[in-house]
PDB file of C-alpha atoms and ligand atoms in Angstrom:
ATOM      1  CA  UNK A  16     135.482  53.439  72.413  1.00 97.00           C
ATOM      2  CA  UNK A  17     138.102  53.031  70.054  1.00 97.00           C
ATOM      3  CA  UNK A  18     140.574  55.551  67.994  1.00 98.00           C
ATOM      4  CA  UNK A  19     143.457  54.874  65.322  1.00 98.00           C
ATOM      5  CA  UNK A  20     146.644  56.617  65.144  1.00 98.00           C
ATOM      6  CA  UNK A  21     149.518  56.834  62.565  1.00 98.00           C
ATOM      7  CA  UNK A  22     152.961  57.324  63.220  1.00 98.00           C
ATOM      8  CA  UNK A  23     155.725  57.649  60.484  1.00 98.00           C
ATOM      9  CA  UNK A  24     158.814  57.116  62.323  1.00 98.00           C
ATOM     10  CA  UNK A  25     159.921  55.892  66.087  1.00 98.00           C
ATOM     11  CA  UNK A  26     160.298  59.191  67.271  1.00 98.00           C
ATOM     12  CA  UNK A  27     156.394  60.096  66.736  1.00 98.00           C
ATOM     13  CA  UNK A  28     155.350  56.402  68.169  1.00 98.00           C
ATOM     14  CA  UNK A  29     157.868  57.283  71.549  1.00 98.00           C
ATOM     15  CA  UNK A  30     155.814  60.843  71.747  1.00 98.00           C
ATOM     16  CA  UNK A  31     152.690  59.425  70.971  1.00 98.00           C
ATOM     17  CA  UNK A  32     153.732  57.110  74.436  1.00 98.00           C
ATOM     18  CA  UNK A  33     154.952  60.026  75.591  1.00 97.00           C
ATOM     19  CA  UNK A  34     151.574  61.744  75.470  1.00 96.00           C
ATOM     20  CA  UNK A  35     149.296  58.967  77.013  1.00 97.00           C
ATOM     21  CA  UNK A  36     151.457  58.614  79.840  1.00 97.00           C
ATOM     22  CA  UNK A  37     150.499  61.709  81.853  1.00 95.00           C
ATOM     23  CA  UNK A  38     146.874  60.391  81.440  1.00 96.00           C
ATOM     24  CA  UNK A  39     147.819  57.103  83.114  1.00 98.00           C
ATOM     25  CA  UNK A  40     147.197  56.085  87.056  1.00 97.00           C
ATOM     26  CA  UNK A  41     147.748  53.690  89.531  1.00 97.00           C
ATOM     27  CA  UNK A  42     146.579  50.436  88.371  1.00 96.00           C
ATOM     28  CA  UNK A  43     146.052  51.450  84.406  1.00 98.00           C
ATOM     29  CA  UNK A  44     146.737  48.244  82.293  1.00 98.00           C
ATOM     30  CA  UNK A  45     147.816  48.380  79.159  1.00 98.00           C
ATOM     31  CA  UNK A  46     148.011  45.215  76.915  1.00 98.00           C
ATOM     32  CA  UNK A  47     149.607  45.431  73.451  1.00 98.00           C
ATOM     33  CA  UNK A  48     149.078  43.049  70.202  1.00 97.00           C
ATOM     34  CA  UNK A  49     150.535  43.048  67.116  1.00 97.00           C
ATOM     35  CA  UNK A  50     153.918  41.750  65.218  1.00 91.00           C
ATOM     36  CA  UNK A  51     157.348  41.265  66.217  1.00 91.00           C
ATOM     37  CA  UNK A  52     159.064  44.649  65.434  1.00 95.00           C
ATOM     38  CA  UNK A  53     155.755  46.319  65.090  1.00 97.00           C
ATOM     39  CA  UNK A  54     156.763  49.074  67.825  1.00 97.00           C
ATOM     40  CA  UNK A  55     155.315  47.582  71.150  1.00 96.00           C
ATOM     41  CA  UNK A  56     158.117  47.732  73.009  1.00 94.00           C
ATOM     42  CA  UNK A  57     159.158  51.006  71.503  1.00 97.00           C
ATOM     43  CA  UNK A  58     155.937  52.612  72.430  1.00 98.00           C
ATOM     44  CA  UNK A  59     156.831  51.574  75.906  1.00 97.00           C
ATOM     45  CA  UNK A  60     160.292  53.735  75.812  1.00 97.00           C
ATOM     46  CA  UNK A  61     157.756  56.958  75.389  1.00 97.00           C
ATOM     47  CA  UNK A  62     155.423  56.042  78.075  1.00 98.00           C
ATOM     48  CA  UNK A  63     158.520  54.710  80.917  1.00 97.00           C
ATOM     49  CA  UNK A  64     160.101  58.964  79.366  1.00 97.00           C
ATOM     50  CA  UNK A  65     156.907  60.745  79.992  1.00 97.00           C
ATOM     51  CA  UNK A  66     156.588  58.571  83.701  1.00 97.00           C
ATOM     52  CA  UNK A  67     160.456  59.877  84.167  1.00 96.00           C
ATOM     53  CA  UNK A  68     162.061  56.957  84.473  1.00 95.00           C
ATOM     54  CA  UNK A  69     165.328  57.489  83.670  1.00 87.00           C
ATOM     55  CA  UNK A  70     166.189  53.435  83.019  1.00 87.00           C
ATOM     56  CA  UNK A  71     166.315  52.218  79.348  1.00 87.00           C
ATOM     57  CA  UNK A  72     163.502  50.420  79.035  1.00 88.00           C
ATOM     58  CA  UNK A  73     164.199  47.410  76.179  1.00 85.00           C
ATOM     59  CA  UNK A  74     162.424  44.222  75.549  1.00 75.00           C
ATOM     60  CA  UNK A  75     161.713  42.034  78.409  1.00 64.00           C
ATOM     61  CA  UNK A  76     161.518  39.197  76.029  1.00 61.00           C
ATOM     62  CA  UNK A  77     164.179  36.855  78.411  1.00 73.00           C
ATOM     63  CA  UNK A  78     162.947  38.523  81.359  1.00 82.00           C
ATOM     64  CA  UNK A  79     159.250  37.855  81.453  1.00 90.00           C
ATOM     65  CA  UNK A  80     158.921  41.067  83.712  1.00 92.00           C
ATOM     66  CA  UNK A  81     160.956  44.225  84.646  1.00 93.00           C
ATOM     67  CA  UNK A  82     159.818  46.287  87.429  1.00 93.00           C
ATOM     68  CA  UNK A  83     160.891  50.147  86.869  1.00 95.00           C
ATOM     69  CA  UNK A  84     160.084  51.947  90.110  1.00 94.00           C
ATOM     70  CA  UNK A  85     159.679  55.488  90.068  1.00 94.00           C
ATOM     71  CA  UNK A  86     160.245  56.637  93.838  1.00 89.00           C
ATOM     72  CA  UNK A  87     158.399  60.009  92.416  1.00 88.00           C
ATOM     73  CA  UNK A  88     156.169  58.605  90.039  1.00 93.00           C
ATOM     74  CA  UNK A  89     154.326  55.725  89.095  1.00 96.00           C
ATOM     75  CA  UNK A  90     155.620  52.276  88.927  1.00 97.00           C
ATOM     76  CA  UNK A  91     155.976  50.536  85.456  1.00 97.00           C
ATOM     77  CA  UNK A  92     155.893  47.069  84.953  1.00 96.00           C
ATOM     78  CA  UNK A  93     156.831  45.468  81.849  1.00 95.00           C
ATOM     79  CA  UNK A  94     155.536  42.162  81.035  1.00 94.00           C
ATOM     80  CA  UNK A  95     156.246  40.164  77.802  1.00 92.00           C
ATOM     81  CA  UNK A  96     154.856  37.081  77.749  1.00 92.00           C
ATOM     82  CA  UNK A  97     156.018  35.818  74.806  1.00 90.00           C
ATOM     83  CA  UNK A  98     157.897  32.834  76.316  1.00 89.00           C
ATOM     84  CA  UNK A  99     155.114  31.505  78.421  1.00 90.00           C
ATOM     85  CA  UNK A 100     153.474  30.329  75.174  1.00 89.00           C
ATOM     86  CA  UNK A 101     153.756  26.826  76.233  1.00 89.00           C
ATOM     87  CA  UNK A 102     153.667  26.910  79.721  1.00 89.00           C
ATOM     88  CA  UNK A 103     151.020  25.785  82.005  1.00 87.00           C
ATOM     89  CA  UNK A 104     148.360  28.028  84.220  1.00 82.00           C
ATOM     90  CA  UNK A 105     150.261  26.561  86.993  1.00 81.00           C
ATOM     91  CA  UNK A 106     153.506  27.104  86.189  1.00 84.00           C
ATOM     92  CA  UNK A 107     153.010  30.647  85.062  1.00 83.00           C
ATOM     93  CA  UNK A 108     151.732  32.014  88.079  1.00 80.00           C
ATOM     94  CA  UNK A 109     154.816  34.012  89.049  1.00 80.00           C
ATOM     95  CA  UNK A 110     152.645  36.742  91.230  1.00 87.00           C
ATOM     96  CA  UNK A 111     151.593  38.403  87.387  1.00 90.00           C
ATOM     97  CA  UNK A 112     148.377  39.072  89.139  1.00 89.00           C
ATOM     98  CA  UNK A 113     149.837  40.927  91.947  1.00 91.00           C
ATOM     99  CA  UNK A 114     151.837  43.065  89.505  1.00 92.00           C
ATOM    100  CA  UNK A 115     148.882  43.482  87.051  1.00 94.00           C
ATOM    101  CA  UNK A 116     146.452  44.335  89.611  1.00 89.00           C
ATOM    102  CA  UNK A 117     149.228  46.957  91.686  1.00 91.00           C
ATOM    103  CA  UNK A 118     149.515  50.403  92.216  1.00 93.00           C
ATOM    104  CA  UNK A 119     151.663  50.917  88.971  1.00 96.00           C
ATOM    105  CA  UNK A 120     151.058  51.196  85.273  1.00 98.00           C
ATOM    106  CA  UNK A 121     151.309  47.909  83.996  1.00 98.00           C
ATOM    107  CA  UNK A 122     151.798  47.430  80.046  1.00 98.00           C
ATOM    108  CA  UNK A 123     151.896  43.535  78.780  1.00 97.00           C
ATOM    109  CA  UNK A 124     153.050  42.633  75.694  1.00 95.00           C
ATOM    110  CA  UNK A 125     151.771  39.070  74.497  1.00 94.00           C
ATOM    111  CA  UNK A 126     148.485  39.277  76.503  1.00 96.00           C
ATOM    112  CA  UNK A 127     146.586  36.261  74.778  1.00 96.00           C
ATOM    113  CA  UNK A 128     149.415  33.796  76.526  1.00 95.00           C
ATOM    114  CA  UNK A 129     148.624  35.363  80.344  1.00 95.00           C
ATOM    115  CA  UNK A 130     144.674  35.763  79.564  1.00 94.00           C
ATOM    116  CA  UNK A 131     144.278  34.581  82.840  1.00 93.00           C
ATOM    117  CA  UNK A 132     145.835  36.877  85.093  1.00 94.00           C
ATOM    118  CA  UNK A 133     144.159  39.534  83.286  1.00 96.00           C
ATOM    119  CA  UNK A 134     141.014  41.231  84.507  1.00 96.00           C
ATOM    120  CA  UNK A 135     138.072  41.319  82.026  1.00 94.00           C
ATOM    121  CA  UNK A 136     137.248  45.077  80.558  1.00 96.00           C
ATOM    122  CA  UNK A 137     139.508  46.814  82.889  1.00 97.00           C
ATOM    123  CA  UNK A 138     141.927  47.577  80.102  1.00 98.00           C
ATOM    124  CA  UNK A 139     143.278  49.803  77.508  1.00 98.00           C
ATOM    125  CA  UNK A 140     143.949  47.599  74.157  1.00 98.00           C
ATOM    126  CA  UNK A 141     145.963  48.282  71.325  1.00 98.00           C
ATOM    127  CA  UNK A 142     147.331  46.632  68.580  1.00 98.00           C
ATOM    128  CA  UNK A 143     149.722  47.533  66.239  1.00 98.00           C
ATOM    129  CA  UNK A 144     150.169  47.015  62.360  1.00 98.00           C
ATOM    130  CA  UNK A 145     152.976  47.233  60.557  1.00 98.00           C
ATOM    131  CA  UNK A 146     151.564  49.322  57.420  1.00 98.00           C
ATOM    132  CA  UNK A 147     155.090  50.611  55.601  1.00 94.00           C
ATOM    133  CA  UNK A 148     159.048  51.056  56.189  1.00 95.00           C
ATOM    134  CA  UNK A 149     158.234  53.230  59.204  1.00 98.00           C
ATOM    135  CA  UNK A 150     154.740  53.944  59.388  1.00 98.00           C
ATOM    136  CA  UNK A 151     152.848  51.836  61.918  1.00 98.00           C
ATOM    137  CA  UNK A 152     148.978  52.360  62.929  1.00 98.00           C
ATOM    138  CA  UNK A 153     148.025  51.830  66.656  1.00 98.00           C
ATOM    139  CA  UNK A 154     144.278  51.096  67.174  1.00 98.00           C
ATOM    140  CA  UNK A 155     143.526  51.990  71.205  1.00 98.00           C
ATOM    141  CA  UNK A 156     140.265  50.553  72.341  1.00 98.00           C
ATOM    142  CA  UNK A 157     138.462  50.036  75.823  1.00 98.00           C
ATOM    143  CA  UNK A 158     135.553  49.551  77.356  1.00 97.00           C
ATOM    144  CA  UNK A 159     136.350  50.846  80.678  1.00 98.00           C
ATOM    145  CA  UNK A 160     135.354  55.103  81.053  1.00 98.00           C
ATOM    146  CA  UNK A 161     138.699  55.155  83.368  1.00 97.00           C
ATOM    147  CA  UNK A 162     140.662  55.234  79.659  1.00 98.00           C
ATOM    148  CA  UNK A 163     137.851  57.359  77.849  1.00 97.00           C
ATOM    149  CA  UNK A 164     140.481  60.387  78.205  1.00 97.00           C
ATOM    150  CA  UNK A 165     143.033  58.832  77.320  1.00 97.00           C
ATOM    151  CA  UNK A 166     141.071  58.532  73.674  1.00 97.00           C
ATOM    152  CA  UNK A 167     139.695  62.005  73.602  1.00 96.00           C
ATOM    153  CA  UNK A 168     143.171  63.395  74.472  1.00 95.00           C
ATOM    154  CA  UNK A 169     144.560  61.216  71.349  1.00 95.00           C
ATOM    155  CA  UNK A 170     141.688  62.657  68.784  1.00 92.00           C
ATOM    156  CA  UNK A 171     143.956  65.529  66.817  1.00 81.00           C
ATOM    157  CA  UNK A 172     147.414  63.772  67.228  1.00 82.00           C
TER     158      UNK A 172
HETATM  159  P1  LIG B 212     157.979  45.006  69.131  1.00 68.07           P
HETATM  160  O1  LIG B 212     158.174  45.264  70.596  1.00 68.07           O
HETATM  161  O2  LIG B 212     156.571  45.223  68.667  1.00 68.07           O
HETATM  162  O3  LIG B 212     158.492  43.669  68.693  1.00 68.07           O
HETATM  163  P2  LIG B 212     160.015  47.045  68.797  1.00 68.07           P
HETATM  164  O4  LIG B 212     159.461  48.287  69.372  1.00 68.07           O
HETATM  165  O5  LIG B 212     161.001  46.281  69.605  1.00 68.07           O
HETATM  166  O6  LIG B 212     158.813  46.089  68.324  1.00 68.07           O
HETATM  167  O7  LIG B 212     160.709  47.366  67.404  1.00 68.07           O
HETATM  168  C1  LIG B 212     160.137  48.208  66.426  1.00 68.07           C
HETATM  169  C2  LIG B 212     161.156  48.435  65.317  1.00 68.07           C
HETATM  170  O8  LIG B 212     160.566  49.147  64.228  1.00 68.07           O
HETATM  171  C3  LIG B 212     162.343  49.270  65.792  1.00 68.07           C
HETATM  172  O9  LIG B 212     163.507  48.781  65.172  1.00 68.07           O
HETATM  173  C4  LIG B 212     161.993  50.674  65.293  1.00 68.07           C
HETATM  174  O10 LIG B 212     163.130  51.442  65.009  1.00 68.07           O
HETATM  175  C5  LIG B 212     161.262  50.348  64.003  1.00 68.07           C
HETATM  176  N1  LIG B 212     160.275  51.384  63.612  1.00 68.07           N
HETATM  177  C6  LIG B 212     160.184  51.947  62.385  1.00 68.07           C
HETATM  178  N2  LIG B 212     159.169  52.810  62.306  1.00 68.07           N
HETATM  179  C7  LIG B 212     158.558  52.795  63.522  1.00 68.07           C
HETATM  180  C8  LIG B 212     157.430  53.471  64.054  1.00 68.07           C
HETATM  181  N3  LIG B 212     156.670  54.334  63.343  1.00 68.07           N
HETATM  182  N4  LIG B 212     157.096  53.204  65.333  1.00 68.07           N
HETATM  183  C9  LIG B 212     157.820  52.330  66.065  1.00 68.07           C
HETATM  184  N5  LIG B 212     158.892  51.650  65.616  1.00 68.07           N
HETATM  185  C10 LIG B 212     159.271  51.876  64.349  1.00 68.07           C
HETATM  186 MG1  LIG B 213     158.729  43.916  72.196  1.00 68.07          MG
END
């Protein structure tokens, strides 16, 4: 199942985050392609506001993780794997699993470099494209019914 979305400035893309995230549950993973400065991380702001998390969430780029926990909420974890490019299977088993596979929302940006860790069809995808100045199209696709919703709810945005 797949749907496209347009947003024209990074207001819409943090409501359009803003909107998923009340569709989201314990265990939702959500991996993110598409260029540097594309919006992934801003899409992120809108999901962490609509999971009230009152942290700034900004890229994790140095951090390879940040944990926000929500004591009335779900957890988000932030991955961005960007910087484990190089690194071996080994060496990049920090516990990702454990976080990708826990009782939060977990939303990875860089996916391809932590393939891994990642469970097979038990995620939401979307990749971003840089189309003009400020517009940016976001194609979400899954094969997993648990986001089906999550699709329909996004048809008329
Ligand atoms: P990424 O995490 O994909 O590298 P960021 O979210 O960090 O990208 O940065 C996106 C940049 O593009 C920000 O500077 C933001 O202001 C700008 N921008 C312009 N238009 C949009 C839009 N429609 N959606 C998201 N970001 C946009
Ligand atoms: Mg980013």
């Amino acid at each position: 199942m797949q749907i496209k979305i347009i947003t024209n400035s990074e207001i819409e893309t943090i409501n359009l985050g803003e909107k998923i995230s009340s569709l989201l549950f314990p265990g939702a993973i959500l991996t993110l392609d598409g260029d540097l400065g594309a919006g992934k991380t801003t899409f992120a702001k809108g999901i962490a506001k609509g999971l009230k998390i009152k942290d700034d969430v900004n890229s994790p780029t140095f951090n390879i993780l940040k944990c926000y926990f929500n004591k009335n909420g779900l957890n988000f974890y932030h991955i961005d794997a960007y910087r484990l490019e190089d690194v071996s299977s080994d060496n990049k088993n920090i516990g990702l699993e454990e976080v990708i596979e826990g009782d939060g929302v977990c939303y990875i940006e860089w996916p391809k470099f932590i393939s891994e860790f990642i469970p097979e069809n038990k995620t939401l995808d979307i990749l971003v494209h840089i189309l003009e100045d400020n517009k940016r199209e976001f194609i979400f696709s899954t094969n997993d019914s648990k986001y089906f919703k999550i699709i329909e709810d996004l048809r008329g945005f």
